[in-house]
JSON list of C-alpha atoms and ligand atoms in Angstrom, two decimals:
[
{"chain": "A", "resi": 22, "resn": "UNK", "atom": "CA", "xyz": [-4.76, 26.27, 7.23]},
{"chain": "A", "resi": 23, "resn": "UNK", "atom": "CA", "xyz": [-8.52, 26.89, 5.91]},
{"chain": "A", "resi": 24, "resn": "UNK", "atom": "CA", "xyz": [-11.45, 24.61, 5.43]},
{"chain": "A", "resi": 25, "resn": "UNK", "atom": "CA", "xyz": [-11.53, 23.24, 2.14]},
{"chain": "A", "resi": 26, "resn": "UNK", "atom": "CA", "xyz": [-8.05, 23.65, 1.35]},
{"chain": "A", "resi": 27, "resn": "UNK", "atom": "CA", "xyz": [-6.77, 21.06, -0.41]},
{"chain": "A", "resi": 28, "resn": "UNK", "atom": "CA", "xyz": [-3.52, 20.12, -1.31]},
{"chain": "A", "resi": 29, "resn": "UNK", "atom": "CA", "xyz": [-2.13, 17.13, -3.67]},
{"chain": "A", "resi": 30, "resn": "UNK", "atom": "CA", "xyz": [0.98, 15.15, -4.01]},
{"chain": "A", "resi": 31, "resn": "UNK", "atom": "CA", "xyz": [3.20, 11.94, -4.99]},
{"chain": "A", "resi": 32, "resn": "UNK", "atom": "CA", "xyz": [6.47, 11.23, -2.73]},
{"chain": "A", "resi": 33, "resn": "UNK", "atom": "CA", "xyz": [8.38, 8.96, -4.55]},
{"chain": "A", "resi": 34, "resn": "UNK", "atom": "CA", "xyz": [8.62, 5.23, -3.26]},
{"chain": "A", "resi": 35, "resn": "UNK", "atom": "CA", "xyz": [12.17, 5.33, -2.81]},
{"chain": "A", "resi": 36, "resn": "UNK", "atom": "CA", "xyz": [11.46, 7.77, -0.10]},
{"chain": "A", "resi": 37, "resn": "UNK", "atom": "CA", "xyz": [10.05, 5.79, 2.26]},
{"chain": "A", "resi": 38, "resn": "UNK", "atom": "CA", "xyz": [12.83, 2.71, 3.93]},
{"chain": "A", "resi": 39, "resn": "UNK", "atom": "CA", "xyz": [10.37, 0.81, 5.78]},
{"chain": "A", "resi": 40, "resn": "UNK", "atom": "CA", "xyz": [8.13, 0.14, 2.74]},
{"chain": "A", "resi": 41, "resn": "UNK", "atom": "CA", "xyz": [10.87, -0.47, 0.80]},
{"chain": "A", "resi": 42, "resn": "UNK", "atom": "CA", "xyz": [11.72, -4.22, 1.95]},
{"chain": "A", "resi": 43, "resn": "UNK", "atom": "CA", "xyz": [8.60, -5.08, 1.20]},
{"chain": "A", "resi": 44, "resn": "UNK", "atom": "CA", "xyz": [8.66, -4.08, -2.24]},
{"chain": "A", "resi": 45, "resn": "UNK", "atom": "CA", "xyz": [10.73, -5.38, -5.34]},
{"chain": "A", "resi": 46, "resn": "UNK", "atom": "CA", "xyz": [10.90, -2.53, -7.09]},
{"chain": "A", "resi": 47, "resn": "UNK", "atom": "CA", "xyz": [11.75, 0.25, -5.51]},
{"chain": "A", "resi": 48, "resn": "UNK", "atom": "CA", "xyz": [10.49, 3.05, -8.63]},
{"chain": "A", "resi": 49, "resn": "UNK", "atom": "CA", "xyz": [6.79, 4.68, -8.43]},
{"chain": "A", "resi": 50, "resn": "UNK", "atom": "CA", "xyz": [5.98, 6.42, -6.15]},
{"chain": "A", "resi": 51, "resn": "UNK", "atom": "CA", "xyz": [2.93, 7.09, -3.99]},
{"chain": "A", "resi": 52, "resn": "UNK", "atom": "CA", "xyz": [0.32, 9.56, -4.60]},
{"chain": "A", "resi": 53, "resn": "UNK", "atom": "CA", "xyz": [-1.58, 11.78, -1.83]},
{"chain": "A", "resi": 54, "resn": "UNK", "atom": "CA", "xyz": [-4.75, 13.42, -2.72]},
{"chain": "A", "resi": 55, "resn": "UNK", "atom": "CA", "xyz": [-6.31, 15.73, 1.17]},
{"chain": "A", "resi": 56, "resn": "UNK", "atom": "CA", "xyz": [-8.60, 17.66, 2.19]},
{"chain": "A", "resi": 57, "resn": "UNK", "atom": "CA", "xyz": [-8.14, 19.94, 5.14]},
{"chain": "A", "resi": 58, "resn": "UNK", "atom": "CA", "xyz": [-11.68, 20.57, 7.16]},
{"chain": "A", "resi": 59, "resn": "UNK", "atom": "CA", "xyz": [-13.15, 20.82, 10.62]},
{"chain": "A", "resi": 60, "resn": "UNK", "atom": "CA", "xyz": [-15.02, 18.16, 12.11]},
{"chain": "A", "resi": 61, "resn": "UNK", "atom": "CA", "xyz": [-18.23, 18.61, 14.24]},
{"chain": "A", "resi": 62, "resn": "UNK", "atom": "CA", "xyz": [-16.34, 18.80, 18.11]},
{"chain": "A", "resi": 63, "resn": "UNK", "atom": "CA", "xyz": [-13.86, 21.99, 15.71]},
{"chain": "A", "resi": 64, "resn": "UNK", "atom": "CA", "xyz": [-10.59, 19.62, 15.23]},
{"chain": "A", "resi": 65, "resn": "UNK", "atom": "CA", "xyz": [-8.30, 20.10, 12.38]},
{"chain": "A", "resi": 66, "resn": "UNK", "atom": "CA", "xyz": [-9.00, 17.04, 10.55]},
{"chain": "A", "resi": 67, "resn": "UNK", "atom": "CA", "xyz": [-7.25, 16.36, 7.06]},
{"chain": "A", "resi": 68, "resn": "UNK", "atom": "CA", "xyz": [-9.27, 13.86, 5.03]},
{"chain": "A", "resi": 69, "resn": "UNK", "atom": "CA", "xyz": [-8.45, 12.44, 1.52]},
{"chain": "A", "resi": 70, "resn": "UNK", "atom": "CA", "xyz": [-7.03, 9.29, -0.09]},
{"chain": "A", "resi": 71, "resn": "UNK", "atom": "CA", "xyz": [-4.09, 7.64, -1.45]},
{"chain": "A", "resi": 72, "resn": "UNK", "atom": "CA", "xyz": [-2.86, 5.52, -4.12]},
{"chain": "A", "resi": 73, "resn": "UNK", "atom": "CA", "xyz": [0.16, 3.48, -5.44]},
{"chain": "A", "resi": 74, "resn": "UNK", "atom": "CA", "xyz": [1.39, 0.90, -7.86]},
{"chain": "A", "resi": 75, "resn": "UNK", "atom": "CA", "xyz": [3.41, -1.55, -5.75]},
{"chain": "A", "resi": 76, "resn": "UNK", "atom": "CA", "xyz": [5.90, -4.23, -7.39]},
{"chain": "A", "resi": 77, "resn": "UNK", "atom": "CA", "xyz": [5.95, -7.37, -4.78]},
{"chain": "A", "resi": 78, "resn": "UNK", "atom": "CA", "xyz": [7.86, -10.41, -4.95]},
{"chain": "A", "resi": 79, "resn": "UNK", "atom": "CA", "xyz": [5.22, -13.67, -5.34]},
{"chain": "A", "resi": 80, "resn": "UNK", "atom": "CA", "xyz": [6.07, -16.03, -2.84]},
{"chain": "A", "resi": 81, "resn": "UNK", "atom": "CA", "xyz": [5.00, -19.56, -5.40]},
{"chain": "A", "resi": 82, "resn": "UNK", "atom": "CA", "xyz": [6.64, -18.28, -8.92]},
{"chain": "A", "resi": 83, "resn": "UNK", "atom": "CA", "xyz": [9.02, -15.84, -7.47]},
{"chain": "A", "resi": 84, "resn": "UNK", "atom": "CA", "xyz": [8.17, -13.22, -9.89]},
{"chain": "A", "resi": 85, "resn": "UNK", "atom": "CA", "xyz": [6.78, -9.26, -10.50]},
{"chain": "A", "resi": 86, "resn": "UNK", "atom": "CA", "xyz": [3.94, -9.53, -8.95]},
{"chain": "A", "resi": 87, "resn": "UNK", "atom": "CA", "xyz": [1.62, -6.24, -9.15]},
{"chain": "A", "resi": 88, "resn": "UNK", "atom": "CA", "xyz": [0.15, -5.07, -6.11]},
{"chain": "A", "resi": 89, "resn": "UNK", "atom": "CA", "xyz": [-2.14, -2.23, -6.66]},
{"chain": "A", "resi": 90, "resn": "UNK", "atom": "CA", "xyz": [-2.78, 0.18, -3.38]},
{"chain": "A", "resi": 91, "resn": "UNK", "atom": "CA", "xyz": [-5.35, 2.71, -2.73]},
{"chain": "A", "resi": 92, "resn": "UNK", "atom": "CA", "xyz": [-6.97, 3.69, 1.00]},
{"chain": "A", "resi": 93, "resn": "UNK", "atom": "CA", "xyz": [-8.23, 6.24, 2.56]},
{"chain": "A", "resi": 94, "resn": "UNK", "atom": "CA", "xyz": [-6.39, 8.29, 5.14]},
{"chain": "A", "resi": 95, "resn": "UNK", "atom": "CA", "xyz": [-8.19, 10.09, 8.04]},
{"chain": "A", "resi": 96, "resn": "UNK", "atom": "CA", "xyz": [-5.82, 12.26, 10.09]},
{"chain": "A", "resi": 97, "resn": "UNK", "atom": "CA", "xyz": [-6.91, 14.03, 13.37]},
{"chain": "A", "resi": 98, "resn": "UNK", "atom": "CA", "xyz": [-4.43, 17.40, 13.99]},
{"chain": "A", "resi": 99, "resn": "UNK", "atom": "CA", "xyz": [-3.50, 17.73, 17.50]},
{"chain": "A", "resi": 100, "resn": "UNK", "atom": "CA", "xyz": [-1.82, 20.32, 19.15]},
{"chain": "A", "resi": 101, "resn": "UNK", "atom": "CA", "xyz": [-0.85, 17.24, 22.64]},
{"chain": "A", "resi": 102, "resn": "UNK", "atom": "CA", "xyz": [-0.81, 13.94, 22.30]},
{"chain": "A", "resi": 103, "resn": "UNK", "atom": "CA", "xyz": [-3.82, 14.15, 24.76]},
{"chain": "A", "resi": 104, "resn": "UNK", "atom": "CA", "xyz": [-5.67, 15.33, 22.56]},
{"chain": "A", "resi": 105, "resn": "UNK", "atom": "CA", "xyz": [-5.31, 11.50, 20.70]},
{"chain": "A", "resi": 106, "resn": "UNK", "atom": "CA", "xyz": [-6.77, 10.29, 23.05]},
{"chain": "A", "resi": 107, "resn": "UNK", "atom": "CA", "xyz": [-10.28, 11.24, 22.44]},
{"chain": "A", "resi": 108, "resn": "UNK", "atom": "CA", "xyz": [-10.13, 10.49, 18.92]},
{"chain": "A", "resi": 109, "resn": "UNK", "atom": "CA", "xyz": [-12.07, 8.33, 17.25]},
{"chain": "A", "resi": 110, "resn": "UNK", "atom": "CA", "xyz": [-10.69, 5.62, 15.99]},
{"chain": "A", "resi": 111, "resn": "UNK", "atom": "CA", "xyz": [-11.18, 6.14, 11.93]},
{"chain": "A", "resi": 112, "resn": "UNK", "atom": "CA", "xyz": [-9.09, 8.86, 12.60]},
{"chain": "A", "resi": 113, "resn": "UNK", "atom": "CA", "xyz": [-5.48, 8.66, 12.79]},
{"chain": "A", "resi": 114, "resn": "UNK", "atom": "CA", "xyz": [-3.67, 11.82, 15.46]},
{"chain": "A", "resi": 115, "resn": "UNK", "atom": "CA", "xyz": [-1.29, 13.66, 13.30]},
{"chain": "A", "resi": 116, "resn": "UNK", "atom": "CA", "xyz": [0.49, 16.47, 15.86]},
{"chain": "A", "resi": 117, "resn": "UNK", "atom": "CA", "xyz": [0.81, 20.03, 14.55]},
{"chain": "A", "resi": 118, "resn": "UNK", "atom": "CA", "xyz": [4.19, 20.76, 15.56]},
{"chain": "A", "resi": 119, "resn": "UNK", "atom": "CA", "xyz": [5.36, 17.55, 13.61]},
{"chain": "A", "resi": 120, "resn": "UNK", "atom": "CA", "xyz": [2.32, 17.09, 10.41]},
{"chain": "A", "resi": 121, "resn": "UNK", "atom": "CA", "xyz": [4.91, 17.29, 7.32]},
{"chain": "A", "resi": 122, "resn": "UNK", "atom": "CA", "xyz": [7.48, 15.26, 8.30]},
{"chain": "A", "resi": 123, "resn": "UNK", "atom": "CA", "xyz": [4.61, 12.91, 10.13]},
{"chain": "A", "resi": 124, "resn": "UNK", "atom": "CA", "xyz": [2.41, 12.61, 7.28]},
{"chain": "A", "resi": 125, "resn": "UNK", "atom": "CA", "xyz": [4.67, 11.07, 5.26]},
{"chain": "A", "resi": 126, "resn": "UNK", "atom": "CA", "xyz": [5.03, 8.37, 8.26]},
{"chain": "A", "resi": 127, "resn": "UNK", "atom": "CA", "xyz": [0.90, 7.66, 7.82]},
{"chain": "A", "resi": 128, "resn": "UNK", "atom": "CA", "xyz": [1.33, 7.56, 4.85]},
{"chain": "A", "resi": 129, "resn": "UNK", "atom": "CA", "xyz": [3.77, 5.22, 4.41]},
{"chain": "A", "resi": 130, "resn": "UNK", "atom": "CA", "xyz": [1.95, 3.07, 7.42]},
{"chain": "A", "resi": 131, "resn": "UNK", "atom": "CA", "xyz": [-0.56, 2.79, 5.59]},
{"chain": "A", "resi": 132, "resn": "UNK", "atom": "CA", "xyz": [0.80, 1.40, 2.34]},
{"chain": "A", "resi": 133, "resn": "UNK", "atom": "CA", "xyz": [2.07, -1.00, 4.87]},
{"chain": "A", "resi": 134, "resn": "UNK", "atom": "CA", "xyz": [-1.46, -2.10, 6.64]},
{"chain": "A", "resi": 135, "resn": "UNK", "atom": "CA", "xyz": [-2.21, -2.28, 2.79]},
{"chain": "A", "resi": 136, "resn": "UNK", "atom": "CA", "xyz": [0.30, -5.49, 1.75]},
{"chain": "A", "resi": 137, "resn": "UNK", "atom": "CA", "xyz": [-0.85, -8.81, 1.68]},
{"chain": "A", "resi": 138, "resn": "UNK", "atom": "CA", "xyz": [-0.07, -11.05, 4.29]},
{"chain": "A", "resi": 139, "resn": "UNK", "atom": "CA", "xyz": [1.91, -12.86, 1.53]},
{"chain": "A", "resi": 140, "resn": "UNK", "atom": "CA", "xyz": [2.49, -11.68, -1.78]},
{"chain": "A", "resi": 141, "resn": "UNK", "atom": "CA", "xyz": [1.06, -14.42, -4.08]},
{"chain": "A", "resi": 142, "resn": "UNK", "atom": "CA", "xyz": [-0.81, -13.65, -7.98]},
{"chain": "A", "resi": 143, "resn": "UNK", "atom": "CA", "xyz": [-3.85, -15.78, -8.37]},
{"chain": "A", "resi": 144, "resn": "UNK", "atom": "CA", "xyz": [-4.20, -19.58, -8.21]},
{"chain": "A", "resi": 145, "resn": "UNK", "atom": "CA", "xyz": [-3.75, -20.73, -11.04]},
{"chain": "A", "resi": 146, "resn": "UNK", "atom": "CA", "xyz": [-2.06, -18.32, -12.56]},
{"chain": "A", "resi": 147, "resn": "UNK", "atom": "CA", "xyz": [0.98, -19.13, -11.67]},
{"chain": "A", "resi": 148, "resn": "UNK", "atom": "CA", "xyz": [3.46, -22.46, -10.70]},
{"chain": "A", "resi": 149, "resn": "UNK", "atom": "CA", "xyz": [6.31, -22.34, -9.10]},
{"chain": "A", "resi": 150, "resn": "UNK", "atom": "CA", "xyz": [10.05, -22.34, -10.87]},
{"chain": "A", "resi": 151, "resn": "UNK", "atom": "CA", "xyz": [11.13, -25.94, -12.31]},
{"chain": "A", "resi": 152, "resn": "UNK", "atom": "CA", "xyz": [14.74, -26.55, -11.52]},
{"chain": "A", "resi": 153, "resn": "UNK", "atom": "CA", "xyz": [15.11, -25.84, -15.97]},
{"chain": "A", "resi": 154, "resn": "UNK", "atom": "CA", "xyz": [13.60, -22.91, -15.16]},
{"chain": "A", "resi": 155, "resn": "UNK", "atom": "CA", "xyz": [15.87, -21.74, -12.70]},
{"chain": "A", "resi": 156, "resn": "UNK", "atom": "CA", "xyz": [18.71, -23.05, -14.22]},
{"chain": "A", "resi": 157, "resn": "UNK", "atom": "CA", "xyz": [18.99, -21.22, -17.61]},
{"chain": "A", "resi": 158, "resn": "UNK", "atom": "CA", "xyz": [19.51, -17.99, -16.29]},
{"chain": "A", "resi": 159, "resn": "UNK", "atom": "CA", "xyz": [19.51, -18.37, -12.58]},
{"chain": "A", "resi": 160, "resn": "UNK", "atom": "CA", "xyz": [16.11, -16.55, -12.82]},
{"chain": "A", "resi": 161, "resn": "UNK", "atom": "CA", "xyz": [12.49, -17.90, -12.91]},
{"chain": "A", "resi": 162, "resn": "UNK", "atom": "CA", "xyz": [10.96, -16.70, -16.64]},
{"chain": "A", "resi": 163, "resn": "UNK", "atom": "CA", "xyz": [7.76, -16.41, -18.24]},
{"chain": "A", "resi": 164, "resn": "UNK", "atom": "CA", "xyz": [6.11, -14.28, -15.18]},
{"chain": "A", "resi": 165, "resn": "UNK", "atom": "CA", "xyz": [2.64, -11.96, -15.99]},
{"chain": "A", "resi": 166, "resn": "UNK", "atom": "CA", "xyz": [2.66, -14.11, -18.78]},
{"chain": "A", "resi": 167, "resn": "UNK", "atom": "CA", "xyz": [0.14, -16.54, -18.91]},
{"chain": "A", "resi": 168, "resn": "UNK", "atom": "CA", "xyz": [0.75, -20.19, -17.27]},
{"chain": "A", "resi": 169, "resn": "UNK", "atom": "CA", "xyz": [0.55, -22.59, -19.64]},
{"chain": "A", "resi": 170, "resn": "UNK", "atom": "CA", "xyz": [0.00, -25.47, -17.24]},
{"chain": "A", "resi": 171, "resn": "UNK", "atom": "CA", "xyz": [-3.68, -23.87, -16.26]},
{"chain": "A", "resi": 172, "resn": "UNK", "atom": "CA", "xyz": [-4.98, -25.04, -19.84]},
{"chain": "A", "resi": 173, "resn": "UNK", "atom": "CA", "xyz": [-3.85, -28.47, -19.48]},
{"chain": "A", "resi": 174, "resn": "UNK", "atom": "CA", "xyz": [-6.04, -28.22, -16.29]},
{"chain": "A", "resi": 175, "resn": "UNK", "atom": "CA", "xyz": [-8.81, -26.47, -18.13]},
{"chain": "A", "resi": 176, "resn": "UNK", "atom": "CA", "xyz": [-8.66, -29.15, -20.66]},
{"chain": "A", "resi": 177, "resn": "UNK", "atom": "CA", "xyz": [-8.93, -31.91, -18.09]},
{"chain": "A", "resi": 178, "resn": "UNK", "atom": "CA", "xyz": [-12.28, -30.45, -16.50]},
{"chain": "A", "resi": 179, "resn": "UNK", "atom": "CA", "xyz": [-13.62, -30.00, -19.79]},
{"chain": "A", "resi": 180, "resn": "UNK", "atom": "CA", "xyz": [-13.15, -33.42, -20.20]},
{"chain": "A", "resi": 181, "resn": "UNK", "atom": "CA", "xyz": [-14.36, -34.89, -17.14]},
{"chain": "A", "resi": 182, "resn": "UNK", "atom": "CA", "xyz": [-17.70, -32.27, -18.24]},
{"chain": "B", "resi": 226, "resn": "ZN", "atom": "ZN1", "xyz": [3.39, -16.25, -8.82]}
]
Protein backbone atom coordinates (compact mmCIF):
# COMPACT_ATOMS: atom_id res chain seq x y z
CA UNK A 1 0.00 0.00 0.00
CA UNK A 2 1.27 3.45 -0.88
CA UNK A 3 1.36 6.20 1.69
CA UNK A 4 -1.64 8.42 1.16
CA UNK A 5 -3.65 5.63 -0.39
CA UNK A 6 -7.22 5.88 0.67
CA UNK A 7 -10.01 3.42 0.56
CA UNK A 8 -13.62 3.90 1.33
CA UNK A 9 -16.62 1.71 1.19
CA UNK A 10 -19.62 0.41 3.00
CA UNK A 11 -20.59 -2.87 4.54
CA UNK A 12 -24.12 -4.08 5.26
CA UNK A 13 -25.00 -4.10 8.95
CA UNK A 14 -26.60 -7.48 8.39
CA UNK A 15 -23.10 -8.81 7.83
CA UNK A 16 -22.04 -7.95 11.39
CA UNK A 17 -23.55 -10.68 13.56
CA UNK A 18 -22.30 -9.47 16.95
CA UNK A 19 -23.77 -6.03 16.33
CA UNK A 20 -26.94 -7.54 14.94
CA UNK A 21 -27.95 -8.77 18.38
CA UNK A 22 -28.35 -5.17 19.51
CA UNK A 23 -30.16 -3.90 16.45
CA UNK A 24 -33.89 -3.57 15.99
CA UNK A 25 -33.47 -3.49 12.22
CA UNK A 26 -30.51 -4.95 10.40
CA UNK A 27 -30.99 -2.82 7.29
CA UNK A 28 -28.52 -0.12 6.38
CA UNK A 29 -24.79 -0.18 6.27
CA UNK A 30 -21.69 1.11 7.92
CA UNK A 31 -19.57 3.42 5.80
CA UNK A 32 -15.86 3.70 6.26
CA UNK A 33 -13.06 5.83 4.92
CA UNK A 34 -9.49 4.97 5.77
CA UNK A 35 -6.18 6.40 4.66
CA UNK A 36 -2.90 4.57 4.75
CA UNK A 37 0.13 6.36 6.15
CA UNK A 38 3.41 5.68 7.84
CA UNK A 39 3.85 7.17 11.27
CA UNK A 40 7.05 8.57 12.70
CA UNK A 41 8.23 5.13 13.77
CA UNK A 42 7.74 3.78 10.29
CA UNK A 43 4.64 1.83 11.17
CA UNK A 44 1.95 1.44 8.58
CA UNK A 45 -1.26 2.89 9.91
CA UNK A 46 -4.82 3.10 8.72
CA UNK A 47 -6.70 6.06 10.04
CA UNK A 48 -10.10 7.30 9.23
CA UNK A 49 -13.66 7.23 10.27
CA UNK A 50 -16.68 5.00 10.30
CA UNK A 51 -20.27 6.17 10.17
CA UNK A 52 -23.52 4.31 10.53
CA UNK A 53 -27.14 4.91 11.40
CA UNK A 54 -28.32 2.20 13.74
CA UNK A 55 -31.89 1.47 14.73
CA UNK A 56 -32.12 0.36 18.36
CA UNK A 57 -35.08 -0.34 20.61
CA UNK A 58 -35.87 2.29 23.22
CA UNK A 59 -36.01 0.56 26.59
CA UNK A 60 -38.70 2.95 27.82
CA UNK A 61 -41.31 3.03 25.03
CA UNK A 62 -40.03 -0.04 23.14
CA UNK A 63 -40.16 2.03 19.97
CA UNK A 64 -37.47 2.50 17.37
CA UNK A 65 -34.58 4.70 18.35
CA UNK A 66 -32.26 6.05 15.68
CA UNK A 67 -28.66 6.13 16.82
CA UNK A 68 -26.10 7.83 14.62
CA UNK A 69 -22.54 6.68 15.07
CA UNK A 70 -19.49 8.46 13.84
CA UNK A 71 -16.27 7.13 15.26
CA UNK A 72 -12.60 7.39 14.43
CA UNK A 73 -10.78 4.23 13.48
CA UNK A 74 -7.05 4.12 14.03
CA UNK A 75 -5.27 0.92 13.17
CA UNK A 76 -1.62 -0.05 13.05
CA UNK A 77 -0.55 -2.72 10.62
CA UNK A 78 1.72 -5.20 12.34
CA UNK A 79 3.35 -8.38 11.15
CA UNK A 80 3.58 -10.13 14.52
CA UNK A 81 1.74 -10.10 17.80
CA UNK A 82 4.77 -8.87 19.81
CA UNK A 83 4.52 -5.65 17.84
CA UNK A 84 1.04 -5.12 19.25
CA UNK A 85 2.45 -4.62 22.74
CA UNK A 86 4.58 -1.70 21.54
CA UNK A 87 1.70 0.26 20.09
CA UNK A 88 0.48 3.50 21.58
CA UNK A 89 -2.92 3.09 23.14
CA UNK A 90 -4.93 4.86 20.46
CA UNK A 91 -3.85 2.39 17.80
CA UNK A 92 -5.56 -0.97 17.44
CA UNK A 93 -3.29 -3.70 16.11
CA UNK A 94 -4.14 -5.19 12.75
CA UNK A 95 -2.15 -8.20 11.60
CA UNK A 96 -1.19 -7.73 7.98
CA UNK A 97 -1.75 -11.38 7.20
CA UNK A 98 -5.40 -11.21 8.20
CA UNK A 99 -6.04 -7.54 7.51
CA UNK A 100 -8.89 -7.98 5.09
CA UNK A 101 -10.94 -10.08 7.51
CA UNK A 102 -10.03 -8.25 10.68
CA UNK A 103 -10.84 -4.76 9.42
CA UNK A 104 -14.52 -5.62 9.49
CA UNK A 105 -14.13 -7.10 12.95
CA UNK A 106 -12.56 -3.91 14.20
CA UNK A 107 -15.24 -1.80 12.55
CA UNK A 108 -17.82 -3.94 14.32
CA UNK A 109 -15.93 -3.47 17.60
CA UNK A 110 -16.10 0.29 17.18
CA UNK A 111 -19.82 0.18 16.50
CA UNK A 112 -20.38 -1.98 19.58
CA UNK A 113 -18.38 0.47 21.67
CA UNK A 114 -20.51 3.32 20.34
CA UNK A 115 -23.76 1.74 21.45
CA UNK A 116 -25.49 3.36 24.42
CA UNK A 117 -25.47 1.31 27.63
CA UNK A 118 -29.23 1.61 27.70
CA UNK A 119 -30.92 2.69 24.49
CA UNK A 120 -33.52 5.30 25.34
CA UNK A 121 -35.10 8.38 23.81
CA UNK A 122 -34.33 11.72 25.41
CA UNK A 123 -36.23 12.32 28.66
CA UNK A 124 -39.73 13.55 27.88
CA UNK A 125 -39.66 12.30 24.30
CA UNK A 126 -41.52 9.13 25.06
CA UNK A 127 -43.46 7.32 27.73
CA UNK A 128 -43.78 3.64 28.52
CA UNK A 129 -46.58 2.09 26.50
CA UNK A 130 -49.82 2.03 28.46
CA UNK A 131 -51.93 -1.12 28.57
CA UNK A 132 -54.53 0.28 26.17
CA UNK A 133 -51.85 1.05 23.59
CA UNK A 134 -50.40 -2.43 23.72
CA UNK A 135 -53.87 -3.96 23.45
CA UNK A 136 -54.44 -2.32 20.08
CA UNK A 137 -51.99 -4.35 18.10
CA UNK A 138 -49.40 -5.83 20.36
CA UNK A 139 -47.01 -3.13 19.30
CA UNK A 140 -46.67 0.29 20.89
CA UNK A 141 -47.89 2.98 18.52
CA UNK A 142 -46.74 6.52 17.81
CA UNK A 143 -43.04 5.76 17.98
CA UNK A 144 -41.07 8.83 17.14
CA UNK A 145 -44.15 11.04 17.35
CA UNK A 146 -44.05 13.88 19.84
CA UNK A 147 -45.19 12.73 23.24
CA UNK A 148 -48.63 14.28 23.85
CA UNK A 149 -47.99 14.27 27.59
CA UNK A 150 -44.90 16.42 27.15
CA UNK A 151 -47.23 19.28 26.23
CA UNK A 152 -49.20 18.76 29.44
CA UNK A 153 -45.97 18.82 31.40
CA UNK A 154 -44.91 22.06 29.76
CA UNK A 155 -48.30 23.63 30.47
CA UNK A 156 -48.15 22.54 34.08
CA UNK A 157 -44.70 24.00 34.51
CA UNK A 158 -45.77 27.24 32.82
CA UNK A 159 -48.80 27.46 35.10
CA UNK A 160 -46.65 27.33 38.19
CA UNK A 161 -44.44 30.09 36.78
ZN1 LIG B 1 -38.68 5.78 23.78
